[in-house]
Short mmCIF file of C-alpha atoms in Angstrom, two decimals:
data_model
loop_
_atom_site.label_atom_id
_atom_site.label_comp_id
_atom_site.label_asym_id
_atom_site.label_seq_id
_atom_site.Cartn_x
_atom_site.Cartn_y
_atom_site.Cartn_z
CA MET A 1 26.66 -37.81 -74.31
CA THR A 2 24.27 -40.21 -72.55
CA ALA A 3 23.65 -39.32 -68.91
CA PRO A 4 25.04 -41.80 -66.36
CA ILE A 5 22.53 -44.40 -65.18
CA ARG A 6 21.67 -43.95 -61.52
CA LEU A 7 20.62 -47.05 -59.56
CA ALA A 8 20.34 -48.10 -55.90
CA LEU A 9 19.64 -50.91 -53.45
CA VAL A 10 17.15 -50.38 -50.61
CA GLY A 11 17.41 -52.55 -47.51
CA ARG A 12 18.56 -52.66 -43.89
CA THR A 13 22.04 -53.53 -42.64
CA ILE A 14 23.33 -54.01 -46.19
CA SER A 15 26.89 -52.69 -46.02
CA TYR A 16 28.10 -56.19 -46.97
CA SER A 17 26.25 -56.12 -50.31
CA LYS A 18 28.11 -57.14 -53.46
CA SER A 19 25.56 -55.37 -55.66
CA PRO A 20 27.77 -52.29 -56.26
CA ASP A 21 30.54 -54.60 -57.54
CA ILE A 22 28.07 -56.42 -59.79
CA PHE A 23 26.74 -53.25 -61.34
CA ARG A 24 30.20 -51.79 -61.87
CA ALA A 25 30.90 -54.93 -63.90
CA VAL A 26 27.57 -54.54 -65.73
CA PHE A 27 28.26 -50.90 -66.60
CA ASP A 28 31.71 -51.86 -67.87
CA ALA A 29 30.40 -54.80 -69.92
CA CYS A 30 27.75 -52.60 -71.53
CA GLY A 31 30.08 -49.65 -72.06
CA VAL A 32 27.87 -47.21 -70.16
CA GLY A 33 28.41 -44.88 -67.25
CA GLY A 34 26.49 -45.24 -64.04
CA SER A 35 26.39 -45.46 -60.28
CA PHE A 36 24.86 -47.89 -57.81
CA GLU A 37 24.21 -46.72 -54.26
CA LEU A 38 23.32 -48.52 -51.04
CA VAL A 39 20.29 -47.00 -49.31
CA ASP A 40 20.31 -48.49 -45.81
CA VAL A 41 17.13 -47.40 -44.01
CA GLU A 42 14.97 -48.26 -41.04
CA GLU A 43 11.37 -49.19 -41.72
CA SER A 44 10.15 -45.80 -40.46
CA GLU A 45 12.25 -44.17 -43.20
CA LEU A 46 11.21 -46.45 -46.05
CA GLU A 47 8.38 -44.34 -47.47
CA SER A 48 10.40 -41.12 -47.49
CA SER A 49 13.38 -42.93 -49.03
CA ILE A 50 11.22 -44.30 -51.83
CA ARG A 51 9.88 -40.80 -52.41
CA SER A 52 13.43 -39.46 -52.70
CA LEU A 53 14.37 -42.18 -55.20
CA ARG A 54 11.26 -41.42 -57.25
CA GLN A 55 12.28 -37.76 -57.50
CA GLY A 56 16.05 -38.18 -57.65
CA GLY A 57 16.74 -39.06 -61.26
CA TYR A 58 17.13 -42.80 -60.72
CA ALA A 59 16.30 -45.32 -63.45
CA GLY A 60 15.33 -47.85 -60.79
CA PHE A 61 16.33 -49.59 -57.60
CA SER A 62 16.61 -53.05 -56.11
CA VAL A 63 14.91 -54.09 -52.87
CA THR A 64 16.27 -56.58 -50.36
CA ILE A 65 15.61 -57.83 -46.82
CA PRO A 66 13.43 -56.87 -45.02
CA TYR A 67 11.39 -54.78 -47.47
CA LYS A 68 10.52 -57.09 -50.37
CA GLU A 69 6.95 -57.55 -49.18
CA CYS A 70 6.11 -54.24 -47.54
CA VAL A 71 7.36 -52.03 -50.40
CA ALA A 72 4.56 -52.98 -52.82
CA PRO A 73 1.91 -50.60 -51.41
CA LEU A 74 4.30 -47.70 -52.00
CA LEU A 75 4.43 -48.36 -55.75
CA ASP A 76 2.09 -47.36 -58.57
CA GLU A 77 1.77 -50.82 -60.09
CA CYS A 78 3.27 -54.30 -59.94
CA SER A 79 3.96 -57.03 -62.47
CA ARG A 80 1.92 -60.20 -62.67
CA THR A 81 4.72 -62.18 -61.02
CA VAL A 82 4.76 -59.77 -58.08
CA GLN A 83 1.00 -60.13 -57.76
CA ILE A 84 1.44 -63.90 -57.51
CA VAL A 85 4.45 -64.13 -55.18
CA GLY A 86 3.74 -60.98 -53.17
CA ALA A 87 7.36 -59.80 -53.21
CA VAL A 88 9.23 -57.04 -55.03
CA ASN A 89 12.98 -56.98 -55.54
CA CYS A 90 13.21 -54.63 -58.52
CA VAL A 91 11.48 -51.27 -59.05
CA ALA A 92 11.55 -49.41 -62.37
CA ILE A 93 11.07 -45.63 -62.48
CA ASP A 94 9.80 -44.16 -65.75
CA SER A 95 10.34 -40.63 -67.02
CA SER A 96 7.23 -39.39 -65.23
CA GLY A 97 8.35 -40.86 -61.88
CA ARG A 98 5.93 -43.77 -61.98
CA LEU A 99 7.11 -46.80 -59.97
CA THR A 100 6.56 -50.35 -61.23
CA GLY A 101 7.48 -53.34 -59.07
CA HIS A 102 8.98 -56.51 -60.55
CA ASN A 103 10.34 -59.78 -59.22
CA THR A 104 13.56 -60.95 -60.85
CA ASP A 105 14.46 -63.34 -58.01
CA CYS A 106 12.43 -66.08 -59.70
CA TYR A 107 14.61 -65.80 -62.79
CA GLY A 108 17.87 -65.50 -60.87
CA PHE A 109 17.11 -68.46 -58.63
CA GLY A 110 16.59 -70.83 -61.56
CA LEU A 111 19.85 -70.00 -63.35
CA ALA A 112 22.06 -71.91 -60.93
CA LEU A 113 19.83 -75.00 -61.15
CA LEU A 114 19.89 -75.52 -64.90
CA GLY A 115 22.89 -77.83 -64.61
CA VAL A 116 21.17 -80.06 -62.03
CA ARG A 117 17.68 -80.06 -63.52
CA ASP A 118 17.68 -83.84 -63.85
CA ARG A 119 18.29 -84.23 -60.10
CA ILE A 120 15.44 -82.01 -58.94
CA GLU A 121 12.79 -81.98 -61.65
CA GLY A 122 9.44 -83.22 -60.42
CA GLY A 123 10.81 -83.91 -56.95
CA HIS A 124 10.32 -82.92 -53.32
CA ALA A 125 11.64 -79.55 -52.19
CA ALA A 126 12.09 -78.35 -48.61
CA ILE A 127 12.19 -74.57 -48.22
CA MET A 128 13.52 -72.99 -45.03
CA GLY A 129 11.74 -69.68 -44.53
CA TYR A 130 8.40 -68.31 -45.68
CA GLY A 131 9.01 -64.69 -46.69
CA GLY A 132 9.17 -63.03 -50.09
CA SER A 133 12.29 -64.86 -51.24
CA ALA A 134 10.76 -68.21 -50.25
CA ARG A 135 7.68 -67.47 -52.33
CA ALA A 136 9.83 -66.58 -55.34
CA VAL A 137 11.75 -69.84 -54.86
CA ALA A 138 8.59 -71.92 -54.61
CA PHE A 139 7.11 -70.25 -57.69
CA SER A 140 10.28 -70.93 -59.69
CA LEU A 141 10.51 -74.55 -58.55
CA VAL A 142 6.91 -75.26 -59.48
CA THR A 143 6.76 -73.40 -62.80
CA THR A 144 10.29 -74.10 -64.12
CA PHE A 145 11.26 -77.42 -62.54
CA GLY A 146 7.92 -79.15 -62.06
CA THR A 147 8.33 -79.60 -58.31
CA ASN A 148 5.27 -81.50 -57.06
CA GLN A 149 5.88 -81.60 -53.30
CA ILE A 150 7.05 -78.75 -51.07
CA THR A 151 7.67 -78.73 -47.33
CA VAL A 152 8.07 -75.33 -45.71
CA VAL A 153 10.34 -75.34 -42.66
CA GLY A 154 10.40 -72.68 -39.95
CA ARG A 155 9.79 -71.67 -36.37
CA ASP A 156 6.59 -69.65 -36.65
CA GLU A 157 3.51 -71.82 -37.17
CA SER A 158 1.42 -68.88 -38.35
CA GLY A 159 4.00 -67.84 -40.93
CA MET A 160 4.31 -71.38 -42.25
CA ALA A 161 0.53 -71.78 -42.40
CA ASP A 162 0.18 -68.52 -44.38
CA PHE A 163 2.86 -69.71 -46.82
CA ALA A 164 1.17 -73.11 -47.20
CA ARG A 165 -2.22 -71.49 -47.90
CA TRP A 166 -0.65 -69.19 -50.50
CA LEU A 167 1.10 -72.09 -52.22
CA GLN A 168 -1.99 -74.30 -52.23
CA LYS A 169 -3.92 -71.46 -53.89
CA THR A 170 -1.11 -70.65 -56.34
CA ALA A 171 -0.26 -74.24 -57.28
CA PRO A 172 -3.21 -76.47 -56.32
CA GLY A 173 -1.59 -79.56 -57.82
CA VAL A 174 1.40 -79.40 -55.45
CA THR A 175 1.43 -81.34 -52.18
CA VAL A 176 2.27 -78.88 -49.40
CA GLY A 177 3.45 -79.66 -45.89
CA THR A 178 5.03 -77.85 -42.95
CA ALA A 179 7.78 -78.85 -40.52
CA ALA A 180 9.07 -77.20 -37.37
CA LEU A 181 12.73 -76.26 -37.74
CA ASP A 182 13.72 -77.82 -34.43
CA SER A 183 12.28 -81.22 -35.43
CA PHE A 184 13.39 -81.12 -39.06
CA LYS A 185 16.36 -83.42 -38.61
CA GLY A 186 16.39 -85.44 -41.79
CA SER A 187 15.06 -88.76 -40.51
CA ALA A 188 11.54 -87.36 -40.72
CA ALA A 189 12.23 -85.28 -43.81
CA GLY A 190 11.94 -88.02 -46.39
CA ASP A 191 13.86 -87.92 -49.65
CA VAL A 192 14.47 -84.22 -50.34
CA SER A 193 15.49 -83.49 -53.92
CA ILE A 194 16.46 -79.93 -53.03
CA LEU A 195 16.76 -78.08 -49.73
CA VAL A 196 16.71 -74.28 -50.05
CA ASN A 197 17.72 -71.85 -47.31
CA CYS A 198 15.70 -68.65 -47.76
CA THR A 199 16.60 -67.27 -44.32
CA PRO A 200 19.45 -64.91 -43.36
CA MET A 201 20.88 -67.63 -41.10
CA GLY A 202 24.46 -68.24 -42.15
CA GLY A 203 24.63 -65.03 -44.16
CA PHE A 204 27.03 -62.13 -43.75
CA ASN A 205 25.26 -60.81 -40.65
CA SER A 206 25.18 -64.25 -38.96
CA PRO A 207 28.01 -66.31 -40.50
CA ASP A 208 28.26 -68.75 -37.61
CA GLN A 209 24.61 -69.76 -37.66
CA ILE A 210 23.36 -72.84 -39.48
CA PRO A 211 19.72 -73.12 -40.60
CA VAL A 212 19.24 -76.82 -39.74
CA GLY A 213 19.62 -78.77 -36.52
CA ALA A 214 22.98 -80.25 -35.55
CA THR A 215 21.65 -83.78 -36.09
CA PHE A 216 20.23 -83.08 -39.54
CA ASP A 217 20.95 -85.94 -41.94
CA TRP A 218 22.42 -84.32 -45.03
CA ARG A 219 22.49 -87.69 -46.82
CA GLN A 220 18.78 -87.40 -47.57
CA VAL A 221 19.33 -84.21 -49.58
CA GLY A 222 20.16 -84.22 -53.29
CA VAL A 223 20.96 -80.52 -53.70
CA TYR A 224 21.46 -77.83 -51.07
CA TYR A 225 20.90 -74.25 -52.27
CA ASP A 226 21.72 -71.39 -49.90
CA LEU A 227 20.43 -68.00 -51.05
CA ASN A 228 23.12 -66.37 -48.89
CA TYR A 229 26.15 -65.71 -51.05
CA ASN A 230 29.00 -66.06 -48.59
CA HIS A 231 30.12 -69.28 -50.28
CA ASP A 232 32.07 -70.60 -47.29
CA ASN A 233 29.30 -70.55 -44.67
CA ARG A 234 28.84 -73.46 -42.26
CA ALA A 235 25.78 -75.01 -43.92
CA LEU A 236 27.39 -75.09 -47.35
CA ALA A 237 30.50 -76.67 -45.82
CA ALA A 238 28.39 -79.30 -44.02
CA ALA A 239 26.55 -80.16 -47.24
CA ARG A 240 29.80 -80.51 -49.18
CA ASP A 241 31.28 -82.68 -46.44
CA ALA A 242 28.30 -85.01 -46.90
CA ASN A 243 28.91 -85.10 -50.69
CA VAL A 244 25.73 -83.12 -51.33
CA ILE A 245 25.68 -80.79 -54.35
CA ALA A 246 25.95 -77.36 -52.69
CA ILE A 247 25.03 -74.12 -54.46
CA ASP A 248 25.52 -70.66 -52.99
CA GLY A 249 23.52 -67.56 -53.84
CA THR A 250 26.08 -65.81 -56.05
CA MET A 251 24.56 -66.77 -59.40
CA MET A 252 21.06 -65.90 -58.17
CA LEU A 253 22.36 -62.50 -57.05
CA VAL A 254 23.93 -61.85 -60.43
CA GLY A 255 21.01 -63.29 -62.37
CA GLN A 256 18.38 -61.15 -60.69
CA ALA A 257 20.64 -58.11 -61.12
CA VAL A 258 21.21 -58.46 -64.87
CA ARG A 259 17.49 -59.12 -65.40
CA ALA A 260 16.70 -55.98 -63.40
CA PHE A 261 19.24 -54.00 -65.43
CA GLU A 262 17.49 -55.10 -68.61
CA ILE A 263 14.16 -53.92 -67.20
CA TRP A 264 15.65 -50.56 -66.22
CA THR A 265 17.67 -49.87 -69.37
CA GLY A 266 16.73 -52.32 -72.14
CA LEU A 267 20.36 -53.50 -72.17
CA ALA A 268 21.09 -57.23 -71.85
CA VAL A 269 24.30 -58.74 -70.49
CA SER A 270 25.35 -62.32 -69.79
CA ALA A 271 24.94 -63.38 -66.16
CA GLU A 272 27.76 -65.87 -66.60
CA THR A 273 30.12 -63.10 -67.78
CA ILE A 274 29.32 -60.87 -64.82
CA HIS A 275 29.52 -63.76 -62.34
CA ALA A 276 33.00 -64.64 -63.60
CA ARG A 277 34.16 -61.03 -63.20
CA VAL A 278 32.78 -60.50 -59.70
CA PHE A 279 33.06 -63.92 -58.03
#
């Protein structure tokens, strides 16, 4: 008998996570036994938690907010994509306990956009946030959808400047700009092919928050993509009310998960099948 596959998610304040439901569906679809645990830790506990996972018989683990960037130094090696985007969301553990970091967010993000490729390809993207998820989003938009102009939107000038420098180095042919969140109201935003929320604002821990100003003009947006996967949050509702194509983060969540499962086990499963079962 094959031993059950042991997996986990490492993050902070993650009791809301749908990942256990997703992986139960994955195990069932693949006909294998397994478990998926939530490892909710403070930053001071991260290194010891990673050590325990390394030694605990796990095949791998996912990484979420706020550890996607700071976990890399705790690993033995990282994939080329991780080296480019600077963020890890998937860690594989081999039989010797060696840890390899991957980024499957880039893959998951793009899945939900395949049906609207014609609306966003080669266009202007505005990205709210400048952390690891935002870098994965920018990388996917540039390499998969030919985005040629990106505006990063946020509150911290230093964080936005660091993101802009990284993007200019990574994709020198892309026009990069920054915009303060408080003044990003649409009239000064230009024609935005796709607006992506890479912040926790509006997510399960802050469902009443909205990541744009109250006077933001949704009519200038072609597609709104919220990486949060509570599909009824206020920003998604506002976008739909303005007849904007609104996409939540559920397919990205499933897509990155099934790609991670393939890395961990060699077993492939349809993201569409799992999405239909869970959401």
